[in-house]
Amino acid sequence: LYLPKKVILFPRKRLPSTLRIGEVISIVGKDDQVRPYKLLGFHGDMASLDGNHPLAGQDLVFEIETLMARDATSEEITESCNFMSTQILH
């Protein structure tokens, strides 16, 4: 899921002068968490940075091959039923 709110404006002077459009930089947020951002472009003295995952908003296709199958144990069946009822109720 691509979230437009993860695109931020950041002071250009706080970025390395060698940073180019499309490159990724790590920035420490107000909560002291380090997050990667992709440089989208420059706008005067500000830069737009995208904090979305690189695959956000893209369709992913998985090819899966089953190599072996077995019957579920009674415990697995019970856990599955509990999980499904919890999901439906929330």
Short mmCIF file of N, CA and C in Angstrom, two decimals:
data_model
loop_
_atom_site.label_atom_id
_atom_site.label_comp_id
_atom_site.label_asym_id
_atom_site.label_seq_id
_atom_site.Cartn_x
_atom_site.Cartn_y
_atom_site.Cartn_z
N LEU A 1 0.84 -1.17 0.00
CA LEU A 1 0.00 0.00 0.00
C LEU A 1 0.89 1.24 0.00
N TYR A 2 0.75 2.07 -1.00
CA TYR A 2 1.53 3.30 -1.10
C TYR A 2 0.81 4.40 -0.32
N LEU A 3 1.51 5.01 0.62
CA LEU A 3 0.92 6.05 1.46
C LEU A 3 1.52 7.41 1.12
N PRO A 4 0.75 8.30 0.47
CA PRO A 4 1.27 9.63 0.13
C PRO A 4 1.76 10.41 1.34
N LYS A 5 1.20 10.15 2.54
CA LYS A 5 1.63 10.88 3.73
C LYS A 5 3.07 10.55 4.13
N LYS A 6 3.64 9.49 3.55
CA LYS A 6 5.04 9.15 3.83
C LYS A 6 6.01 9.91 2.94
N VAL A 7 5.49 10.75 2.06
CA VAL A 7 6.34 11.64 1.26
C VAL A 7 6.43 12.95 2.04
N ILE A 8 7.66 13.34 2.39
CA ILE A 8 7.86 14.50 3.24
C ILE A 8 8.74 15.54 2.55
N LEU A 9 8.65 16.77 3.04
CA LEU A 9 9.59 17.81 2.64
C LEU A 9 10.64 17.91 3.73
N PHE A 10 11.90 18.01 3.31
CA PHE A 10 13.02 18.00 4.24
C PHE A 10 13.98 19.10 3.81
N PRO A 11 14.58 19.83 4.77
CA PRO A 11 15.52 20.89 4.41
C PRO A 11 16.70 20.36 3.60
N ARG A 12 16.90 20.96 2.45
CA ARG A 12 17.97 20.53 1.54
C ARG A 12 19.34 20.66 2.20
N LYS A 13 19.52 21.69 3.02
CA LYS A 13 20.82 21.94 3.64
C LYS A 13 21.19 20.83 4.64
N ARG A 14 20.22 20.02 5.07
CA ARG A 14 20.51 18.94 6.01
C ARG A 14 20.83 17.62 5.30
N LEU A 15 20.85 17.66 3.98
CA LEU A 15 21.20 16.47 3.18
C LEU A 15 22.61 16.60 2.65
N PRO A 16 23.28 15.47 2.41
CA PRO A 16 24.61 15.54 1.80
C PRO A 16 24.53 16.20 0.41
N SER A 17 25.50 17.03 0.10
CA SER A 17 25.49 17.73 -1.19
C SER A 17 25.69 16.77 -2.36
N THR A 18 26.19 15.57 -2.07
CA THR A 18 26.44 14.58 -3.13
C THR A 18 25.22 13.72 -3.43
N LEU A 19 24.16 13.86 -2.63
CA LEU A 19 22.96 13.04 -2.80
C LEU A 19 22.26 13.37 -4.12
N ARG A 20 21.91 12.35 -4.88
CA ARG A 20 21.28 12.52 -6.19
C ARG A 20 19.86 11.96 -6.17
N ILE A 21 19.03 12.46 -7.07
CA ILE A 21 17.65 12.00 -7.17
C ILE A 21 17.63 10.48 -7.42
N GLY A 22 16.78 9.79 -6.67
CA GLY A 22 16.67 8.34 -6.77
C GLY A 22 17.48 7.59 -5.73
N GLU A 23 18.43 8.28 -5.10
CA GLU A 23 19.24 7.62 -4.08
C GLU A 23 18.48 7.55 -2.75
N VAL A 24 18.91 6.63 -1.90
CA VAL A 24 18.26 6.42 -0.61
C VAL A 24 19.19 6.91 0.49
N ILE A 25 18.58 7.58 1.47
CA ILE A 25 19.33 8.08 2.63
C ILE A 25 18.58 7.67 3.89
N SER A 26 19.31 7.43 4.96
CA SER A 26 18.70 7.12 6.25
C SER A 26 18.63 8.39 7.08
N ILE A 27 17.46 8.64 7.66
CA ILE A 27 17.24 9.84 8.45
C ILE A 27 16.71 9.42 9.82
N VAL A 28 17.23 10.05 10.87
CA VAL A 28 16.76 9.81 12.23
C VAL A 28 15.58 10.73 12.49
N GLY A 29 14.44 10.13 12.85
CA GLY A 29 13.22 10.90 13.11
C GLY A 29 13.18 11.45 14.52
N LYS A 30 12.11 12.17 14.81
CA LYS A 30 11.92 12.76 16.14
C LYS A 30 11.84 11.70 17.23
N ASP A 31 11.44 10.48 16.84
CA ASP A 31 11.34 9.38 17.80
C ASP A 31 12.63 8.56 17.89
N ASP A 32 13.71 9.11 17.32
CA ASP A 32 15.05 8.47 17.30
C ASP A 32 15.10 7.18 16.49
N GLN A 33 14.09 6.93 15.66
CA GLN A 33 14.10 5.77 14.77
C GLN A 33 14.77 6.16 13.45
N VAL A 34 15.61 5.28 12.94
CA VAL A 34 16.27 5.51 11.65
C VAL A 34 15.39 4.92 10.56
N ARG A 35 15.06 5.74 9.57
CA ARG A 35 14.19 5.28 8.47
C ARG A 35 14.84 5.64 7.13
N PRO A 36 14.70 4.73 6.16
CA PRO A 36 15.23 5.05 4.82
C PRO A 36 14.23 5.90 4.02
N TYR A 37 14.76 6.86 3.27
CA TYR A 37 13.96 7.71 2.39
C TYR A 37 14.64 7.80 1.03
N LYS A 38 13.83 7.77 -0.01
CA LYS A 38 14.32 7.92 -1.38
C LYS A 38 14.14 9.38 -1.78
N LEU A 39 15.18 9.99 -2.32
CA LEU A 39 15.11 11.38 -2.77
C LEU A 39 14.33 11.45 -4.08
N LEU A 40 13.21 12.18 -4.03
CA LEU A 40 12.37 12.33 -5.22
C LEU A 40 12.74 13.55 -6.04
N GLY A 41 13.10 14.63 -5.36
CA GLY A 41 13.44 15.85 -6.10
C GLY A 41 13.71 17.02 -5.17
N PHE A 42 14.17 18.12 -5.78
CA PHE A 42 14.46 19.34 -5.04
C PHE A 42 13.44 20.41 -5.39
N HIS A 43 13.09 21.21 -4.38
CA HIS A 43 12.12 22.29 -4.55
C HIS A 43 12.66 23.51 -3.79
N GLY A 44 13.50 24.27 -4.46
CA GLY A 44 14.13 25.40 -3.79
C GLY A 44 15.05 24.91 -2.70
N ASP A 45 14.81 25.37 -1.47
CA ASP A 45 15.67 24.95 -0.35
C ASP A 45 15.14 23.71 0.37
N MET A 46 14.16 23.05 -0.23
CA MET A 46 13.59 21.82 0.35
C MET A 46 13.79 20.65 -0.62
N ALA A 47 13.71 19.44 -0.06
CA ALA A 47 13.79 18.22 -0.88
C ALA A 47 12.59 17.35 -0.53
N SER A 48 12.03 16.67 -1.52
CA SER A 48 10.95 15.73 -1.24
C SER A 48 11.56 14.34 -1.11
N LEU A 49 11.19 13.68 -0.01
CA LEU A 49 11.70 12.36 0.32
C LEU A 49 10.54 11.39 0.47
N ASP A 50 10.70 10.19 -0.06
CA ASP A 50 9.65 9.18 -0.01
C ASP A 50 10.05 8.09 0.98
N GLY A 51 9.24 7.93 2.04
CA GLY A 51 9.51 6.93 3.06
C GLY A 51 8.78 5.62 2.85
N ASN A 52 8.08 5.48 1.72
CA ASN A 52 7.39 4.23 1.42
C ASN A 52 8.40 3.13 1.07
N HIS A 53 8.00 1.89 1.31
CA HIS A 53 8.82 0.75 0.90
C HIS A 53 8.94 0.78 -0.62
N PRO A 54 10.08 0.39 -1.17
CA PRO A 54 10.26 0.42 -2.64
C PRO A 54 9.21 -0.37 -3.41
N LEU A 55 8.61 -1.39 -2.80
CA LEU A 55 7.59 -2.19 -3.48
C LEU A 55 6.17 -1.74 -3.15
N ALA A 56 6.02 -0.69 -2.37
CA ALA A 56 4.68 -0.21 -1.99
C ALA A 56 3.89 0.18 -3.23
N GLY A 57 2.65 -0.30 -3.30
CA GLY A 57 1.77 0.03 -4.42
C GLY A 57 1.98 -0.82 -5.66
N GLN A 58 2.94 -1.72 -5.63
CA GLN A 58 3.20 -2.56 -6.80
C GLN A 58 2.50 -3.91 -6.63
N ASP A 59 2.08 -4.48 -7.75
CA ASP A 59 1.52 -5.82 -7.74
C ASP A 59 2.67 -6.82 -7.63
N LEU A 60 2.53 -7.77 -6.73
CA LEU A 60 3.55 -8.80 -6.57
C LEU A 60 2.97 -10.13 -7.04
N VAL A 61 3.76 -10.86 -7.77
CA VAL A 61 3.34 -12.16 -8.28
C VAL A 61 4.29 -13.21 -7.70
N PHE A 62 3.71 -14.20 -7.04
CA PHE A 62 4.49 -15.28 -6.46
C PHE A 62 4.19 -16.57 -7.21
N GLU A 63 5.22 -17.32 -7.50
CA GLU A 63 5.06 -18.64 -8.08
C GLU A 63 5.44 -19.64 -7.00
N ILE A 64 4.51 -20.50 -6.65
CA ILE A 64 4.72 -21.44 -5.56
C ILE A 64 4.51 -22.86 -6.07
N GLU A 65 5.40 -23.73 -5.65
CA GLU A 65 5.28 -25.14 -6.01
C GLU A 65 5.18 -25.97 -4.73
N THR A 66 4.13 -26.75 -4.60
CA THR A 66 3.97 -27.62 -3.43
C THR A 66 4.81 -28.86 -3.63
N LEU A 67 5.68 -29.12 -2.67
CA LEU A 67 6.55 -30.29 -2.77
C LEU A 67 6.03 -31.46 -1.94
N MET A 68 5.23 -31.15 -0.91
CA MET A 68 4.74 -32.22 -0.05
C MET A 68 3.49 -31.70 0.65
N ALA A 69 2.57 -32.61 0.99
CA ALA A 69 1.36 -32.25 1.73
C ALA A 69 1.09 -33.31 2.78
N ARG A 70 0.42 -32.89 3.86
CA ARG A 70 0.04 -33.84 4.91
C ARG A 70 -1.27 -33.35 5.51
N ASP A 71 -1.96 -34.24 6.19
CA ASP A 71 -3.18 -33.86 6.89
C ASP A 71 -2.82 -32.99 8.10
N ALA A 72 -3.67 -32.01 8.40
CA ALA A 72 -3.46 -31.17 9.57
C ALA A 72 -3.72 -31.96 10.84
N THR A 73 -2.97 -31.65 11.88
CA THR A 73 -3.22 -32.30 13.17
C THR A 73 -4.47 -31.67 13.79
N SER A 74 -5.06 -32.33 14.78
CA SER A 74 -6.25 -31.78 15.43
C SER A 74 -5.93 -30.45 16.11
N GLU A 75 -4.72 -30.32 16.63
CA GLU A 75 -4.30 -29.05 17.26
C GLU A 75 -4.24 -27.93 16.22
N GLU A 76 -3.70 -28.21 15.05
CA GLU A 76 -3.64 -27.20 13.98
C GLU A 76 -5.04 -26.79 13.52
N ILE A 77 -5.93 -27.73 13.45
CA ILE A 77 -7.31 -27.43 13.04
C ILE A 77 -7.97 -26.53 14.08
N THR A 78 -7.80 -26.86 15.37
CA THR A 78 -8.37 -26.05 16.44
C THR A 78 -7.80 -24.63 16.41
N GLU A 79 -6.48 -24.50 16.27
CA GLU A 79 -5.85 -23.19 16.21
C GLU A 79 -6.37 -22.39 15.02
N SER A 80 -6.56 -23.05 13.90
CA SER A 80 -7.06 -22.39 12.70
C SER A 80 -8.47 -21.86 12.91
N CYS A 81 -9.32 -22.65 13.56
CA CYS A 81 -10.70 -22.22 13.83
C CYS A 81 -10.70 -21.03 14.77
N ASN A 82 -9.86 -21.04 15.80
CA ASN A 82 -9.78 -19.93 16.74
C ASN A 82 -9.30 -18.67 16.04
N PHE A 83 -8.33 -18.81 15.17
CA PHE A 83 -7.79 -17.68 14.43
C PHE A 83 -8.85 -17.06 13.53
N MET A 84 -9.58 -17.91 12.82
CA MET A 84 -10.60 -17.43 11.89
C MET A 84 -11.72 -16.72 12.63
N SER A 85 -12.18 -17.27 13.77
CA SER A 85 -13.26 -16.62 14.50
C SER A 85 -12.81 -15.28 15.06
N THR A 86 -11.55 -15.19 15.47
CA THR A 86 -11.01 -13.91 15.95
C THR A 86 -10.98 -12.89 14.83
N GLN A 87 -10.56 -13.29 13.65
CA GLN A 87 -10.49 -12.37 12.51
C GLN A 87 -11.88 -11.88 12.10
N ILE A 88 -12.85 -12.75 12.10
CA ILE A 88 -14.20 -12.37 11.68
C ILE A 88 -14.84 -11.42 12.68
N LEU A 89 -14.57 -11.63 13.98
CA LEU A 89 -15.19 -10.80 15.01
C LEU A 89 -14.56 -9.41 15.10
N HIS A 90 -13.36 -9.23 14.66
CA HIS A 90 -12.71 -7.92 14.77
C HIS A 90 -12.94 -7.17 13.53
#
